[in-house]
mmCIF file of C-alpha atoms in Angstrom:
data_model
loop_
_atom_site.group_PDB
_atom_site.id
_atom_site.type_symbol
_atom_site.label_atom_id
_atom_site.label_comp_id
_atom_site.label_asym_id
_atom_site.label_seq_id
_atom_site.Cartn_x
_atom_site.Cartn_y
_atom_site.Cartn_z
ATOM 1 C CA UNK A 87 0.000 0.000 0.000
ATOM 2 C CA UNK A 88 1.278 3.463 -0.835
ATOM 3 C CA UNK A 89 -0.285 6.453 0.877
ATOM 4 C CA UNK A 90 0.495 9.927 -0.361
ATOM 5 C CA UNK A 91 -0.312 13.152 -2.157
ATOM 6 C CA UNK A 92 -2.358 14.685 0.599
ATOM 7 C CA UNK A 93 -3.631 18.248 0.705
ATOM 8 C CA UNK A 94 -6.249 20.461 2.315
ATOM 9 C CA UNK A 95 -9.832 20.555 1.023
ATOM 10 C CA UNK A 96 -9.759 24.331 1.481
ATOM 11 C CA UNK A 97 -7.373 24.908 -1.419
ATOM 12 C CA UNK A 98 -7.813 21.937 -3.737
ATOM 13 C CA UNK A 99 -10.017 23.737 -6.285
ATOM 14 C CA UNK A 100 -8.004 26.962 -6.477
ATOM 15 C CA UNK A 101 -4.973 27.899 -8.606
ATOM 16 C CA UNK A 102 -2.410 28.129 -5.830
ATOM 17 C CA UNK A 103 1.305 27.728 -5.318
ATOM 18 C CA UNK A 104 3.502 27.145 -2.293
ATOM 19 C CA UNK A 105 6.667 29.229 -2.418
ATOM 20 C CA UNK A 106 9.971 28.481 -0.716
ATOM 21 C CA UNK A 107 10.217 32.140 0.437
ATOM 22 C CA UNK A 108 7.799 34.752 1.672
ATOM 23 C CA UNK A 109 8.261 37.136 -1.265
ATOM 24 C CA UNK A 110 5.814 35.748 -3.777
ATOM 25 C CA UNK A 111 7.549 37.293 -6.781
ATOM 26 C CA UNK A 112 11.061 36.216 -5.777
ATOM 27 C CA UNK A 113 10.734 32.552 -4.991
ATOM 28 C CA UNK A 114 10.385 29.157 -6.621
ATOM 29 C CA UNK A 115 7.261 27.014 -6.789
ATOM 30 C CA UNK A 116 7.624 24.229 -4.228
ATOM 31 C CA UNK A 117 4.192 22.789 -4.958
ATOM 32 C CA UNK A 118 1.199 23.660 -7.095
ATOM 33 C CA UNK A 119 -2.462 22.823 -6.692
ATOM 34 C CA UNK A 120 -4.213 20.726 -9.338
ATOM 35 C CA UNK A 121 -5.933 23.831 -10.678
ATOM 36 C CA UNK A 122 -2.552 25.538 -11.072
ATOM 37 C CA UNK A 123 -0.993 22.470 -12.688
ATOM 38 C CA UNK A 124 -3.802 22.455 -15.247
ATOM 39 C CA UNK A 125 -2.566 25.894 -16.336
ATOM 40 C CA UNK A 126 0.968 24.630 -16.883
ATOM 41 C CA UNK A 127 2.402 25.702 -13.529
ATOM 42 C CA UNK A 128 4.721 23.176 -11.897
ATOM 43 C CA UNK A 129 7.248 22.640 -9.122
ATOM 44 C CA UNK A 130 10.626 24.264 -9.761
ATOM 45 C CA UNK A 131 9.156 27.072 -11.862
ATOM 46 C CA UNK A 132 10.113 30.646 -10.868
ATOM 47 C CA UNK A 133 7.123 32.231 -9.149
ATOM 48 C CA UNK A 134 7.312 35.269 -11.443
ATOM 49 C CA UNK A 135 6.710 32.946 -14.397
ATOM 50 C CA UNK A 136 3.803 31.289 -12.587
ATOM 51 C CA UNK A 137 2.147 34.669 -11.957
ATOM 52 C CA UNK A 138 2.653 35.593 -15.598
ATOM 53 C CA UNK A 139 0.585 32.535 -16.506
ATOM 54 C CA UNK A 140 -2.077 33.244 -13.873
ATOM 55 C CA UNK A 141 -2.040 36.744 -12.310
ATOM 56 C CA UNK A 142 -4.831 35.764 -9.890
ATOM 57 C CA UNK A 143 -2.793 32.857 -8.558
ATOM 58 C CA UNK A 144 -3.010 32.466 -4.791
ATOM 59 C CA UNK A 145 0.227 32.205 -2.860
ATOM 60 C CA UNK A 146 1.248 30.605 0.435
ATOM 61 C CA UNK A 147 4.753 30.747 1.859
ATOM 62 C CA UNK A 148 6.045 27.332 2.865
ATOM 63 C CA UNK A 149 5.715 26.385 6.536
ATOM 64 C CA UNK A 150 8.183 23.541 6.634
ATOM 65 C CA UNK A 151 7.888 22.965 10.376
ATOM 66 C CA UNK A 152 4.124 22.487 10.076
ATOM 67 C CA UNK A 153 4.482 20.118 7.124
ATOM 68 C CA UNK A 154 7.072 18.023 8.928
ATOM 69 C CA UNK A 155 4.941 17.851 12.082
ATOM 70 C CA UNK A 156 1.856 16.729 10.136
ATOM 71 C CA UNK A 157 3.892 14.157 8.232
ATOM 72 C CA UNK A 158 5.380 12.730 11.411
ATOM 73 C CA UNK A 159 1.956 12.506 13.043
ATOM 74 C CA UNK A 160 0.534 10.627 10.064
ATOM 75 C CA UNK A 161 3.502 8.270 10.154
ATOM 76 C CA UNK A 162 2.854 7.689 13.862
ATOM 77 C CA UNK A 163 -0.784 6.868 13.059
ATOM 78 C CA UNK A 164 0.295 4.345 10.420
ATOM 79 C CA UNK A 165 2.771 2.709 12.778
ATOM 80 C CA UNK A 166 -0.206 1.744 14.931
ATOM 81 C CA UNK A 167 -1.100 -0.939 12.379
ATOM 82 C CA UNK A 168 2.098 -2.856 13.229
ATOM 83 C CA UNK A 169 2.834 -3.577 9.568
ATOM 84 C CA UNK A 170 6.203 -3.021 7.846
ATOM 85 C CA UNK A 171 6.293 0.685 7.053
ATOM 86 C CA UNK A 172 8.625 3.033 5.205
ATOM 87 C CA UNK A 173 8.754 6.823 5.401
ATOM 88 C CA UNK A 174 9.377 7.462 1.705
ATOM 89 C CA UNK A 175 9.059 11.255 1.802
ATOM 90 C CA UNK A 176 7.224 14.012 3.619
ATOM 91 C CA UNK A 177 4.015 13.169 1.749
ATOM 92 C CA UNK A 178 4.452 9.498 0.897
ATOM 93 C CA UNK A 179 4.430 6.337 2.986
ATOM 94 C CA UNK A 180 4.834 2.703 1.936
ATOM 95 C CA UNK A 181 3.165 -0.058 3.922
ATOM 96 C CA UNK A 182 3.689 -3.791 3.400
ATOM 97 C CA UNK A 183 0.257 -5.451 3.548
ATOM 98 C CA UNK A 184 1.085 -8.882 2.090
ATOM 99 C CA UNK A 185 -1.106 -11.441 3.797
ATOM 100 C CA UNK A 186 -3.604 -8.831 4.962
ATOM 101 C CA UNK A 187 -7.099 -10.199 4.356
ATOM 102 C CA UNK A 188 -8.628 -7.057 2.835
ATOM 103 C CA UNK A 189 -6.080 -4.374 1.877
ATOM 104 C CA UNK A 190 -8.745 -2.225 0.182
ATOM 105 C CA UNK A 191 -10.710 -1.950 3.432
ATOM 106 C CA UNK A 192 -7.440 -1.191 5.190
ATOM 107 C CA UNK A 193 -6.709 1.590 2.702
ATOM 108 C CA UNK A 194 -10.186 3.081 3.180
ATOM 109 C CA UNK A 195 -9.784 2.989 6.939
ATOM 110 C CA UNK A 196 -6.416 4.739 6.734
ATOM 111 C CA UNK A 197 -7.810 7.438 4.456
ATOM 112 C CA UNK A 198 -10.701 8.046 6.856
ATOM 113 C CA UNK A 199 -8.411 8.281 9.892
ATOM 114 C CA UNK A 200 -6.090 10.733 8.144
ATOM 115 C CA UNK A 201 -9.021 12.947 7.215
ATOM 116 C CA UNK A 202 -10.714 12.783 10.635
ATOM 117 C CA UNK A 203 -7.488 13.577 12.485
ATOM 118 C CA UNK A 204 -5.860 16.067 10.122
ATOM 119 C CA UNK A 205 -8.539 17.250 7.663
ATOM 120 C CA UNK A 206 -6.199 16.085 4.904
ATOM 121 C CA UNK A 207 -7.171 13.874 2.001
ATOM 122 C CA UNK A 208 -4.952 11.009 0.854
ATOM 123 C CA UNK A 209 -4.559 8.931 -2.275
ATOM 124 C CA UNK A 210 -3.953 5.226 -1.713
ATOM 125 C CA UNK A 211 -2.484 2.775 -4.212
ATOM 126 C CA UNK A 212 -2.497 -0.973 -3.585
ATOM 127 C CA UNK A 213 -0.535 -3.501 -5.636
ATOM 128 C CA UNK A 214 1.888 -6.392 -5.372
ATOM 129 C CA UNK A 215 4.973 -4.159 -5.321
ATOM 130 C CA UNK A 216 6.039 -0.588 -4.731
ATOM 131 C CA UNK A 217 6.256 0.407 -8.410
ATOM 132 C CA UNK A 218 2.681 -0.581 -9.182
ATOM 133 C CA UNK A 219 1.377 0.787 -5.869
ATOM 134 C CA UNK A 220 3.033 4.108 -6.663
ATOM 135 C CA UNK A 221 1.336 4.118 -10.064
ATOM 136 C CA UNK A 222 -2.008 3.162 -8.509
ATOM 137 C CA UNK A 223 -1.792 6.055 -6.066
ATOM 138 C CA UNK A 224 -1.514 8.501 -8.976
ATOM 139 C CA UNK A 225 -4.547 7.272 -10.879
ATOM 140 C CA UNK A 226 -7.314 8.669 -8.685
ATOM 141 C CA UNK A 227 -5.848 11.750 -7.068
ATOM 142 C CA UNK A 228 -6.536 13.698 -4.975
ATOM 143 C CA UNK A 229 -8.754 11.511 -2.800
ATOM 144 C CA UNK A 230 -8.903 8.087 -4.407
ATOM 145 C CA UNK A 231 -8.053 4.490 -3.712
ATOM 146 C CA UNK A 232 -6.900 2.190 -6.512
ATOM 147 C CA UNK A 233 -6.122 -1.517 -6.514
ATOM 148 C CA UNK A 234 -3.970 -2.997 -9.273
ATOM 149 C CA UNK A 235 -4.133 -6.789 -9.373
ATOM 150 C CA UNK A 236 -3.684 -9.567 -11.927
ATOM 151 C CA UNK A 237 -7.250 -9.104 -13.172
ATOM 152 C CA UNK A 238 -6.988 -5.428 -14.105
ATOM 153 C CA UNK A 239 -3.236 -5.079 -14.678
ATOM 154 C CA UNK A 240 -3.367 -5.174 -18.479
ATOM 155 C CA UNK A 241 -6.345 -2.827 -18.703
ATOM 156 C CA UNK A 242 -4.711 -0.240 -16.461
ATOM 157 C CA UNK A 243 -1.271 -0.445 -18.061
ATOM 158 C CA UNK A 244 -2.747 -0.190 -21.576
ATOM 159 C CA UNK A 245 -4.584 3.014 -20.666
ATOM 160 C CA UNK A 246 -1.728 4.664 -18.744
ATOM 161 C CA UNK A 247 0.894 6.784 -20.552
ATOM 162 C CA UNK A 248 4.440 5.688 -19.873
ATOM 163 C CA UNK A 249 5.418 8.999 -18.289
ATOM 164 C CA UNK A 250 2.975 8.297 -15.429
ATOM 165 C CA UNK A 251 5.265 5.527 -14.237
ATOM 166 C CA UNK A 252 7.794 6.415 -11.555
ATOM 167 C CA UNK A 253 11.254 6.803 -13.057
ATOM 168 C CA UNK A 254 9.992 7.516 -16.564
ATOM 169 C CA UNK A 255 10.370 11.268 -16.444
ATOM 170 C CA UNK A 256 13.215 13.173 -18.061
ATOM 171 C CA UNK A 257 15.909 11.213 -19.874
ATOM 172 C CA UNK A 258 14.640 7.739 -18.998
ATOM 173 C CA UNK A 259 11.247 8.512 -20.460
ATOM 174 C CA UNK A 260 12.797 10.010 -23.567
ATOM 175 C CA UNK A 261 14.850 6.860 -24.147
ATOM 176 C CA UNK A 262 11.884 4.514 -23.852
ATOM 177 C CA UNK A 263 9.437 6.731 -25.720
ATOM 178 C CA UNK A 264 12.050 7.340 -28.392
ATOM 179 C CA UNK A 265 12.027 3.586 -28.905
ATOM 180 C CA UNK A 266 8.337 3.662 -29.694
ATOM 181 C CA UNK A 267 6.993 2.807 -26.242
ATOM 182 C CA UNK A 268 4.000 4.974 -25.373
ATOM 183 C CA UNK A 269 2.069 3.193 -22.637
ATOM 184 C CA UNK A 270 2.989 1.251 -19.515
ATOM 185 C CA UNK A 271 1.711 -1.854 -21.264
ATOM 186 C CA UNK A 272 4.226 -1.347 -24.082
ATOM 187 C CA UNK A 273 6.986 -1.426 -21.469
ATOM 188 C CA UNK A 274 5.442 -4.450 -19.758
ATOM 189 C CA UNK A 275 5.579 -6.422 -22.997
ATOM 190 C CA UNK A 276 9.283 -5.579 -23.328
ATOM 191 C CA UNK A 277 10.293 -5.890 -19.662
ATOM 192 C CA UNK A 278 7.685 -7.819 -17.648
ATOM 193 C CA UNK A 279 10.209 -8.390 -14.869
ATOM 194 C CA UNK A 280 10.224 -4.617 -14.303
ATOM 195 C CA UNK A 281 6.633 -4.896 -13.042
ATOM 196 C CA UNK A 282 6.957 -8.228 -11.240
ATOM 197 C CA UNK A 283 9.537 -7.446 -8.583
ATOM 198 C CA UNK A 284 9.057 -8.964 -5.150
ATOM 199 C CA UNK A 285 6.566 -7.005 -3.023
ATOM 200 C CA UNK A 286 8.973 -5.997 -0.283
ATOM 201 C CA UNK A 287 11.229 -3.896 -2.487
ATOM 202 C CA UNK A 288 11.208 -0.696 -0.476
#
């Protein structure tokens, strides 16, 4: 199970950026809301460029201490399940649920607890290994839960562009897509072992 990509309901429908500094015109975009991303605004972009795209863009200066505290509290909540757990990043956690009777119900329960305790939504991806769980977590953001199993694997991979897969951005993606691979299923047909790694690979 991979839990991540959480954000506040109060800002999810607005074009908004988080800046690394308080001066909104002299900073870099640390994060962008989905509405801002739809306009072409992305992390790493100079804020001046982001405001040129959307002058009405809302701005919040980063509060790193608050983000770290919230992340640590969510991690503490997840540790209560006594399952193997990895703190992947400030907004991403990996939980080993092999052998768990109903991982989808577990994912729903976790999502509910995160929202009740922190008023933060979470996307949950469930699959047989980290790579596929990471992909699953991206498919129904910002508040979804997705299971990838043997029954729906081909359908999902056929309909998912290759650049959605972790590690397929930048040069890696260019190499594979330059070779004619466009979807995750195209890569699966070439390198099935890439998608069939043992579950505990984090």
